[in-house]
Coordinates of C-alpha atoms in Angstrom, one line a residue:
M1 CA 39.3 52.9 -58.5
T2 CA 35.7 52.8 -59.4
R3 CA 33.5 54.5 -56.7
L4 CA 31.0 52.4 -55.3
T5 CA 29.3 55.5 -53.2
R6 CA 27.4 58.8 -53.6
A7 CA 29.7 61.3 -54.4
D8 CA 27.3 63.7 -52.5
L9 CA 27.9 62.3 -49.0
D10 CA 31.4 63.1 -49.1
A11 CA 29.8 66.6 -48.2
I12 CA 27.8 65.4 -45.5
P13 CA 29.2 66.4 -41.6
A14 CA 29.6 63.1 -39.4
Y15 CA 27.7 63.4 -36.5
V16 CA 30.2 64.1 -33.6
P17 CA 29.2 62.8 -30.3
G18 CA 30.1 63.9 -26.7
R19 CA 33.8 63.0 -26.1
S20 CA 34.2 59.9 -23.9
P21 CA 34.8 61.2 -20.3
A22 CA 37.0 58.0 -19.5
D23 CA 39.3 59.0 -22.3
L24 CA 39.4 62.5 -21.3
A25 CA 40.2 61.3 -17.5
R26 CA 43.0 59.1 -19.1
D27 CA 44.8 61.9 -21.1
L28 CA 44.7 64.0 -17.7
G29 CA 45.7 61.4 -15.4
M30 CA 42.7 62.2 -13.2
T31 CA 40.4 59.4 -11.7
E32 CA 37.1 60.8 -13.5
A33 CA 35.9 63.4 -15.4
I34 CA 32.9 65.0 -15.9
K35 CA 30.4 65.0 -19.0
L36 CA 28.2 67.8 -19.9
A37 CA 28.0 67.6 -23.3
S38 CA 25.5 65.2 -24.5
N39 CA 22.3 66.2 -23.1
E40 CA 22.0 63.2 -20.7
V41 CA 20.1 63.3 -17.3
P42 CA 22.7 62.6 -14.8
F43 CA 20.8 60.6 -12.3
G44 CA 20.8 57.4 -13.7
P45 CA 18.1 54.8 -14.5
L46 CA 14.3 55.1 -13.4
P47 CA 13.2 52.8 -10.4
G48 CA 12.1 49.3 -12.1
V49 CA 14.1 49.8 -15.5
V50 CA 17.3 47.7 -14.9
E51 CA 15.1 45.2 -13.8
A52 CA 12.6 45.3 -16.7
I53 CA 15.8 44.6 -18.9
T54 CA 17.0 42.1 -17.2
A55 CA 13.9 40.2 -17.1
A56 CA 13.7 41.0 -21.1
A57 CA 17.2 39.6 -21.7
A58 CA 16.2 35.9 -21.2
G59 CA 14.0 36.4 -24.7
T60 CA 16.8 38.0 -26.8
H61 CA 16.8 35.0 -28.9
R62 CA 13.5 36.1 -30.5
Y63 CA 12.4 39.1 -32.3
P64 CA 10.8 42.2 -30.7
D65 CA 7.0 43.0 -30.9
L66 CA 7.4 44.6 -34.9
A67 CA 4.4 47.0 -34.0
A68 CA 5.7 47.7 -30.3
V69 CA 2.1 46.9 -29.3
E70 CA 2.1 47.0 -25.7
L71 CA 4.6 50.3 -25.5
R72 CA 2.2 52.3 -28.4
D73 CA -0.9 51.5 -26.6
R74 CA 0.7 52.7 -23.4
L75 CA 2.1 55.7 -25.3
A76 CA -1.2 56.8 -26.9
A77 CA -3.2 56.0 -23.5
R78 CA -0.3 58.5 -21.8
Y79 CA -0.5 61.0 -24.4
G80 CA -4.3 60.6 -25.1
V81 CA -4.1 59.8 -28.7
P82 CA -5.5 57.2 -30.8
A83 CA -3.0 54.5 -31.4
D84 CA -3.0 54.4 -34.6
R85 CA -1.6 58.3 -35.0
L86 CA 1.3 56.9 -32.8
V87 CA 4.7 55.4 -34.4
T88 CA 7.7 54.2 -31.8
G89 CA 11.0 54.3 -33.3
C90 CA 15.1 53.9 -32.4
G91 CA 14.8 57.2 -31.0
S92 CA 13.7 60.5 -32.3
V93 CA 16.4 61.1 -34.4
A94 CA 15.7 58.0 -36.2
L95 CA 11.8 59.1 -36.7
C96 CA 13.4 62.2 -38.4
E97 CA 14.9 59.8 -40.9
N98 CA 11.6 58.3 -41.6
L99 CA 9.9 61.2 -41.8
A100 CA 12.3 62.7 -44.4
R101 CA 12.2 59.0 -46.4
A102 CA 8.4 59.2 -46.4
T103 CA 8.3 62.8 -47.4
C104 CA 11.0 63.9 -49.6
L105 CA 12.2 62.8 -53.1
P106 CA 15.9 63.9 -54.4
G107 CA 15.2 67.5 -55.3
D108 CA 12.6 68.3 -52.4
E109 CA 13.1 70.9 -49.9
M110 CA 13.7 70.6 -46.2
I111 CA 13.7 73.9 -44.0
F112 CA 15.1 74.1 -40.8
A113 CA 16.4 76.8 -38.7
W114 CA 20.3 77.2 -38.1
R115 CA 22.1 76.8 -35.7
S116 CA 19.5 73.7 -34.4
F117 CA 19.6 69.8 -34.4
E118 CA 22.9 68.9 -36.3
A119 CA 21.3 65.7 -37.6
Y120 CA 18.7 67.8 -40.1
P121 CA 21.2 68.6 -42.8
I122 CA 22.6 64.9 -42.6
V123 CA 18.9 63.9 -42.9
A124 CA 18.3 65.8 -45.9
A125 CA 21.4 65.1 -47.7
A126 CA 21.0 61.3 -46.9
V127 CA 17.5 61.4 -48.6
G128 CA 19.0 63.6 -51.5
A129 CA 16.8 66.4 -50.4
T130 CA 17.7 70.6 -50.8
A131 CA 18.5 71.3 -46.9
V132 CA 17.3 75.1 -46.5
R133 CA 18.9 76.5 -43.7
V134 CA 17.2 79.9 -42.2
P135 CA 19.3 82.1 -39.4
N136 CA 18.2 82.1 -36.1
T137 CA 17.2 85.6 -34.6
P138 CA 19.5 87.7 -32.9
G139 CA 18.0 86.3 -29.6
H140 CA 19.1 82.5 -30.7
G141 CA 15.9 81.5 -31.5
H142 CA 13.7 80.3 -34.7
D143 CA 12.7 83.2 -36.9
L144 CA 9.5 81.6 -37.7
T145 CA 8.7 84.3 -40.1
A146 CA 11.9 84.2 -42.2
M147 CA 11.3 80.2 -42.2
A148 CA 7.6 80.7 -43.7
A149 CA 9.1 83.2 -46.2
A150 CA 11.5 80.5 -47.5
I151 CA 8.7 77.9 -48.3
T152 CA 8.6 77.1 -51.9
G153 CA 6.8 75.1 -54.4
R154 CA 9.6 72.2 -53.9
T155 CA 9.4 72.3 -50.2
R156 CA 8.3 69.3 -48.1
L157 CA 9.1 69.3 -44.6
V158 CA 10.2 72.1 -42.0
F159 CA 11.4 71.0 -38.8
V160 CA 11.0 73.2 -36.1
C161 CA 12.8 72.4 -33.0
N162 CA 11.0 73.4 -29.9
P163 CA 12.7 74.2 -27.2
N164 CA 15.7 74.3 -29.7
N165 CA 18.8 72.1 -29.4
P166 CA 21.5 73.6 -29.0
T167 CA 20.5 77.3 -27.9
G168 CA 17.5 76.1 -25.6
T169 CA 15.3 78.7 -26.5
A170 CA 11.8 78.0 -26.8
L171 CA 8.6 79.2 -28.9
R172 CA 5.4 80.6 -27.8
R173 CA 2.2 79.5 -28.6
T174 CA 0.8 82.9 -30.7
E175 CA 4.2 82.2 -32.9
I176 CA 3.4 78.6 -33.8
D177 CA -0.3 79.4 -34.4
R178 CA 0.9 82.1 -36.5
F179 CA 3.5 80.1 -38.5
L180 CA 0.9 76.9 -38.6
D181 CA -1.4 79.4 -40.5
A182 CA 1.0 80.8 -43.1
V183 CA 2.3 77.1 -44.0
P184 CA 0.9 75.5 -47.2
E185 CA -1.3 72.2 -46.6
T186 CA 0.8 70.4 -48.7
V187 CA 4.1 71.0 -46.1
L188 CA 4.8 68.9 -43.3
V189 CA 5.7 70.7 -40.2
V190 CA 7.5 68.4 -37.6
L191 CA 7.7 69.4 -33.9
D192 CA 10.6 68.3 -32.3
E193 CA 9.9 68.1 -28.7
A194 CA 12.7 66.2 -27.7
Y195 CA 13.0 68.3 -24.3
R196 CA 9.6 69.1 -23.6
E197 CA 9.3 67.8 -20.2
F198 CA 11.7 70.8 -19.1
A199 CA 9.9 73.5 -20.5
T200 CA 8.5 75.2 -17.7
D201 CA 7.0 78.6 -19.2
P202 CA 3.2 77.9 -19.5
D203 CA 3.2 79.6 -23.1
V204 CA 5.4 77.1 -24.5
P205 CA 2.8 74.6 -25.5
D206 CA 2.6 70.6 -25.5
G207 CA 2.5 70.2 -29.2
I208 CA 0.6 66.8 -28.9
D209 CA -2.2 68.6 -27.0
T210 CA -2.1 71.5 -29.1
Y211 CA -1.6 70.6 -32.5
A212 CA -0.9 67.1 -33.0
D213 CA -4.8 67.0 -34.8
R214 CA -3.5 69.2 -37.6
P215 CA -3.1 66.8 -40.6
N216 CA 0.2 68.6 -41.5
V217 CA 1.7 68.6 -38.4
A218 CA 3.9 65.7 -36.7
V219 CA 5.1 65.8 -33.3
L220 CA 8.3 64.3 -32.3
R221 CA 9.3 63.0 -28.6
T222 CA 12.1 60.9 -26.8
L223 CA 12.8 59.0 -24.1
S224 CA 16.3 59.6 -24.3
K225 CA 16.2 62.5 -22.0
A226 CA 13.6 63.3 -19.1
W227 CA 13.2 59.4 -19.3
G228 CA 16.5 58.4 -18.9
L229 CA 16.8 56.0 -21.7
A230 CA 19.4 57.5 -23.7
G231 CA 21.3 54.2 -24.2
L232 CA 18.5 52.0 -25.5
R233 CA 17.3 54.6 -27.7
V234 CA 13.4 55.1 -27.5
G235 CA 11.3 57.9 -29.5
F236 CA 7.9 58.4 -30.8
L237 CA 6.2 60.6 -33.0
V238 CA 2.5 61.8 -33.1
A239 CA 0.9 62.2 -36.6
A240 CA -2.2 62.0 -38.7
P241 CA -3.2 58.3 -39.7
E242 CA -1.9 58.5 -43.1
V243 CA 1.2 60.1 -42.0
A244 CA 2.1 57.7 -39.4
A245 CA 1.0 54.7 -41.7
A246 CA 3.9 56.0 -44.6
V247 CA 6.3 56.6 -41.6
R248 CA 5.9 52.7 -40.6
K249 CA 6.5 51.8 -44.2
V250 CA 9.7 53.2 -44.4
T251 CA 10.7 52.2 -40.7
T252 CA 13.4 49.6 -40.5
P253 CA 11.7 46.4 -39.2
F254 CA 12.2 45.6 -35.6
S255 CA 14.4 48.8 -35.1
T256 CA 12.7 49.1 -31.1
S257 CA 14.3 46.6 -29.3
L258 CA 12.9 44.0 -27.4
L259 CA 15.3 45.5 -24.2
A260 CA 14.2 49.0 -25.3
Q261 CA 10.0 48.1 -25.0
A262 CA 10.9 46.5 -21.9
A263 CA 12.9 49.5 -20.5
A264 CA 10.3 52.1 -21.8
L265 CA 7.3 50.5 -20.4
A266 CA 9.3 50.3 -17.2
A267 CA 10.2 53.8 -17.4
L268 CA 6.5 55.3 -18.2
A269 CA 5.4 53.7 -15.2
Q270 CA 7.6 56.3 -13.1
E271 CA 5.9 59.5 -13.9
D272 CA 6.1 61.0 -10.6
E273 CA 10.0 60.4 -10.3
V274 CA 10.7 62.2 -14.0
R275 CA 8.8 64.8 -12.6
R276 CA 10.9 65.4 -9.5
R277 CA 14.0 64.7 -11.5
C278 CA 12.9 67.5 -14.0
A279 CA 12.5 69.6 -11.5
L280 CA 15.8 69.4 -10.3
V281 CA 17.1 69.8 -13.2
V282 CA 15.5 72.7 -14.0
G283 CA 16.4 74.5 -10.7
E284 CA 20.3 74.1 -11.8
R285 CA 19.4 75.3 -15.3
D286 CA 18.4 78.3 -13.7
R287 CA 21.2 78.7 -11.6
L288 CA 24.0 78.0 -14.1
A289 CA 22.1 80.5 -16.5
V290 CA 22.3 83.1 -13.6
E291 CA 25.9 82.3 -12.6
L292 CA 27.2 82.2 -16.4
R293 CA 25.3 86.0 -16.9
K294 CA 27.4 86.8 -13.7
L295 CA 30.3 86.2 -15.8
G296 CA 29.3 88.8 -18.4
Q297 CA 27.6 86.0 -20.8
D298 CA 24.7 86.7 -22.8
V299 CA 22.9 83.5 -21.9
P300 CA 19.5 82.9 -23.7
E301 CA 16.3 81.8 -21.5
S302 CA 16.2 77.8 -22.1
Q303 CA 13.3 75.5 -21.8
A304 CA 15.9 72.7 -22.1
N305 CA 18.2 70.6 -20.0
F306 CA 20.9 72.6 -21.1
V307 CA 22.6 76.0 -21.6
W308 CA 24.0 78.1 -24.4
L309 CA 26.8 80.6 -24.7
P310 CA 27.0 82.4 -27.5
L311 CA 30.8 82.7 -27.4
G312 CA 31.0 82.6 -31.4
D313 CA 34.8 82.1 -32.8
R314 CA 36.0 81.1 -28.8
A315 CA 33.7 78.2 -28.6
A316 CA 36.5 75.8 -29.4
A317 CA 39.1 77.4 -27.2
F318 CA 36.4 77.4 -24.4
G319 CA 36.0 73.7 -24.9
A320 CA 39.4 73.2 -24.8
A321 CA 39.8 75.3 -21.8
C322 CA 37.3 73.4 -20.1
E323 CA 38.5 69.9 -21.1
A324 CA 41.7 70.9 -19.4
R325 CA 40.0 70.9 -16.6
G326 CA 38.4 67.8 -16.3
V327 CA 34.7 69.1 -17.9
I328 CA 33.5 68.0 -21.2
V329 CA 30.9 70.5 -22.9
R330 CA 30.0 70.9 -26.5
P331 CA 31.5 73.9 -28.6
F332 CA 29.9 74.7 -32.2
Q333 CA 32.9 76.8 -33.5
G334 CA 31.8 80.2 -34.9
D335 CA 28.5 80.1 -32.9
G336 CA 28.5 79.0 -29.4
V337 CA 28.6 76.3 -26.7
R338 CA 26.4 74.3 -25.2
V339 CA 26.4 72.5 -21.7
T340 CA 24.2 70.2 -20.4
V341 CA 23.1 70.3 -16.9
G342 CA 24.5 67.8 -14.4
T343 CA 24.2 67.3 -10.8
E344 CA 25.0 70.3 -8.4
A345 CA 28.6 69.1 -7.5
E346 CA 29.2 68.6 -11.6
N347 CA 27.9 72.3 -12.5
D348 CA 29.9 73.6 -9.9
A349 CA 33.0 71.9 -11.6
F350 CA 32.0 73.7 -14.6
L351 CA 31.2 77.0 -13.1
A352 CA 35.0 77.2 -11.8
A353 CA 36.3 75.8 -15.2
A354 CA 34.1 78.7 -17.2
A355 CA 35.4 81.5 -14.4
D356 CA 38.6 80.6 -15.4
A357 CA 38.4 80.1 -19.5
L358 CA 36.5 83.5 -19.4

């Protein structure tokens, strides 16, 4: 049979979503299972979001605003940046893809830490770029010195995930300053800050405030996590005007849907509630880390809404043991297990399962 698709795509790992809690509950004969695998917030939609979606639904026979002008302008005002430097998209992961399309041709290089966000190697392969994975430090964070040393004349894009997914570790300003000073101006550095709202260390910089005015830096954010819109997929980037314009050219038209735009506008009006919810998550995150360390685990400090257990080759077995207790976590076999922070009761159920599994 004649092959109609690219042979190199066979080597791309599929993105694996967290298992459905309904499926696990059915398999175990339980009423419900607990999902702590996908870094969602556990508190439901923000006030006003469902109402905004309902109202917008009456217009779903029409295309949404292509440029998402009202949302773009609201975000620009919220984050203090000119509107021409801001681009919205279908979640920040779609903007990762668009940045790759806008910067890389086949054979160009894309650098990222590993382990980091599992979409990065998929994005690189999809555009025919060479993925250059730089191992994390023994502390499970980015090795920026090694990443800078890995840059060659073929490097076009560098992803820096801060805080890092899945380890939760975060880079401080002095480290990032030194790294950016070492990166050639011909290389675009993307600060992926999907979990920025959960960072509490004052030395972890806000990329938009600190670096977005650099010509070769783009900053990614999402409303999927702290803002509770995971099911609607809204992300945005802030970059130099010429970078933003190039990204717009390769963005799928109308990719930020009508309902997503309406929900995002409603969510952005609830900033005080977002802060309150983030504080609850942070409190539970720190409690989880303390309790897991009592179980003998070398849990690194997390600045995100999850914790990391560096279990190596025991990761899959630990994940299976938790599922047997009705708790879904995210194992990365050979590296570790990522556990999303849930409600107090959900976290207690996980800790009980973890105590048995460990």
